[in-house]
Amino acid sequence: NATLLNSTSTALPFLDKSADRIVALESAQHFKPLDKFIKESRRVLEPGGLLVIAMPVVTAAHPFFRLGILSWTWSSEHYQLEYVKSSIAKNGFKLKHIRHVGHQVYEPLTDYYVFHRRALRENILKRYPAFLESVLYNSLLKMRDVSRKGIIDYIIIKAS
């Protein structure tokens, strides 16, 4: 049984040690600050419980100038991989597994858009100005480029 509820990631409406797992897919990059979410997850998880996070990260200490157009079109936080890992450890979790899947996310997404650009552009232009599609297209190209260079990645983390 699943019940939907609305809450904030930093104040989960659950009792201490009441959950066996917390899964944050394509969402943790929006949690501000991420450290508070991880701390709150520790509170809610029972001993041995799992925390699973899938999120985009930057891999370098000061990558913003290398992100180009993504520095303003990437709408979430630009958490560094090392910060995510240290926050998990600092809050009492043991990192069980980290999988780097950026090459399976960014390149196929960009390739799909490039291959289908004509049809996608047509649909976008029905509702939005051409400038927006151009920004989207250039953002995707940059995303693929910085992924190939190892500046950004997409990770799946499992901790307990």
mmCIF file of C-alpha atoms in Angstrom, residues 17-99:
data_model
loop_
_atom_site.group_PDB
_atom_site.id
_atom_site.type_symbol
_atom_site.label_atom_id
_atom_site.label_comp_id
_atom_site.label_asym_id
_atom_site.label_seq_id
_atom_site.Cartn_x
_atom_site.Cartn_y
_atom_site.Cartn_z
ATOM 1 C CA LYS A 17 13.380 4.823 12.757
ATOM 2 C CA SER A 18 10.045 4.168 11.034
ATOM 3 C CA ALA A 19 11.102 3.461 7.424
ATOM 4 C CA ASP A 20 13.159 0.687 5.895
ATOM 5 C CA ARG A 21 14.166 2.719 2.827
ATOM 6 C CA ILE A 22 14.125 6.197 1.381
ATOM 7 C CA VAL A 23 14.420 6.557 -2.381
ATOM 8 C CA ALA A 24 15.057 9.954 -3.978
ATOM 9 C CA LEU A 25 15.061 9.592 -7.753
ATOM 10 C CA GLU A 26 15.753 12.682 -9.853
ATOM 11 C CA SER A 27 14.918 14.936 -6.914
ATOM 12 C CA ALA A 28 17.817 15.301 -4.448
ATOM 13 C CA GLN A 29 19.558 17.877 -6.655
ATOM 14 C CA HIS A 30 16.690 20.220 -5.762
ATOM 15 C CA PHE A 31 16.976 19.732 -1.971
ATOM 16 C CA LYS A 32 18.476 22.780 -0.248
ATOM 17 C CA PRO A 33 20.605 22.044 1.566
ATOM 18 C CA LEU A 34 21.154 18.410 0.630
ATOM 19 C CA ASP A 35 22.883 17.780 3.950
ATOM 20 C CA LYS A 36 19.627 18.418 5.859
ATOM 21 C CA PHE A 37 17.782 15.856 3.719
ATOM 22 C CA ILE A 38 20.458 13.249 4.392
ATOM 23 C CA LYS A 39 20.370 14.005 8.119
ATOM 24 C CA GLU A 40 16.571 13.752 8.121
ATOM 25 C CA SER A 41 16.792 10.460 6.234
ATOM 26 C CA ARG A 42 19.091 9.087 8.949
ATOM 27 C CA ARG A 43 16.510 10.040 11.586
ATOM 28 C CA VAL A 44 13.628 8.348 9.767
ATOM 29 C CA LEU A 45 15.425 5.173 8.678
ATOM 30 C CA GLU A 46 15.504 2.137 10.912
ATOM 31 C CA PRO A 47 18.939 0.608 11.605
ATOM 32 C CA GLY A 48 20.179 -0.999 8.401
ATOM 33 C CA GLY A 49 17.645 0.947 6.328
ATOM 34 C CA LEU A 50 18.565 1.985 2.802
ATOM 35 C CA LEU A 51 18.989 5.440 1.335
ATOM 36 C CA VAL A 52 19.016 5.445 -2.468
ATOM 37 C CA ILE A 53 19.678 8.649 -4.405
ATOM 38 C CA ALA A 54 19.863 9.171 -8.177
ATOM 39 C CA MET A 55 21.010 12.653 -9.169
ATOM 40 C CA PRO A 56 23.202 14.735 -11.462
ATOM 41 C CA VAL A 57 26.459 16.026 -9.985
ATOM 42 C CA VAL A 58 29.451 18.093 -10.979
ATOM 43 C CA THR A 59 32.809 16.439 -10.548
ATOM 44 C CA ALA A 60 35.209 19.401 -10.306
ATOM 45 C CA ALA A 61 35.682 21.897 -7.503
ATOM 46 C CA HIS A 62 34.926 25.033 -9.546
ATOM 47 C CA PRO A 63 33.313 23.916 -12.794
ATOM 48 C CA PHE A 64 30.909 26.792 -13.374
ATOM 49 C CA PHE A 65 33.007 28.538 -16.018
ATOM 50 C CA ARG A 66 33.359 25.177 -17.788
ATOM 51 C CA LEU A 67 29.603 24.547 -17.770
ATOM 52 C CA GLY A 68 28.984 27.374 -20.229
ATOM 53 C CA ILE A 69 25.262 27.768 -20.977
ATOM 54 C CA LEU A 70 24.474 25.073 -18.383
ATOM 55 C CA SER A 71 25.581 27.375 -15.582
ATOM 56 C CA TRP A 72 22.267 29.200 -16.012
ATOM 57 C CA THR A 73 20.008 26.627 -17.718
ATOM 58 C CA TRP A 74 20.681 23.769 -15.276
ATOM 59 C CA SER A 75 17.836 24.594 -12.918
ATOM 60 C CA SER A 76 18.907 22.586 -9.882
ATOM 61 C CA GLU A 77 21.778 22.830 -7.438
ATOM 62 C CA HIS A 78 25.219 21.942 -8.791
ATOM 63 C CA TYR A 79 26.241 19.589 -5.987
ATOM 64 C CA GLN A 80 29.760 18.237 -6.213
ATOM 65 C CA LEU A 81 30.192 14.477 -6.092
ATOM 66 C CA GLU A 82 32.631 14.695 -3.171
ATOM 67 C CA TYR A 83 30.178 16.851 -1.196
ATOM 68 C CA VAL A 84 27.407 14.273 -1.691
ATOM 69 C CA LYS A 85 29.654 11.419 -0.574
ATOM 70 C CA SER A 86 30.989 13.306 2.451
ATOM 71 C CA SER A 87 27.493 14.379 3.500
ATOM 72 C CA ILE A 88 26.357 10.767 3.417
ATOM 73 C CA ALA A 89 29.320 9.675 5.561
ATOM 74 C CA LYS A 90 29.037 12.657 7.928
ATOM 75 C CA ASN A 91 25.429 11.743 8.695
ATOM 76 C CA GLY A 92 26.246 8.195 9.749
ATOM 77 C CA PHE A 93 25.637 6.301 6.532
ATOM 78 C CA LYS A 94 27.962 3.743 5.029
ATOM 79 C CA LEU A 95 28.301 4.093 1.273
ATOM 80 C CA LYS A 96 27.459 0.657 -0.090
ATOM 81 C CA HIS A 97 27.524 1.349 -3.811
ATOM 82 C CA ILE A 98 27.907 4.237 -6.211
ATOM 83 C CA ARG A 99 27.208 3.815 -9.892
#
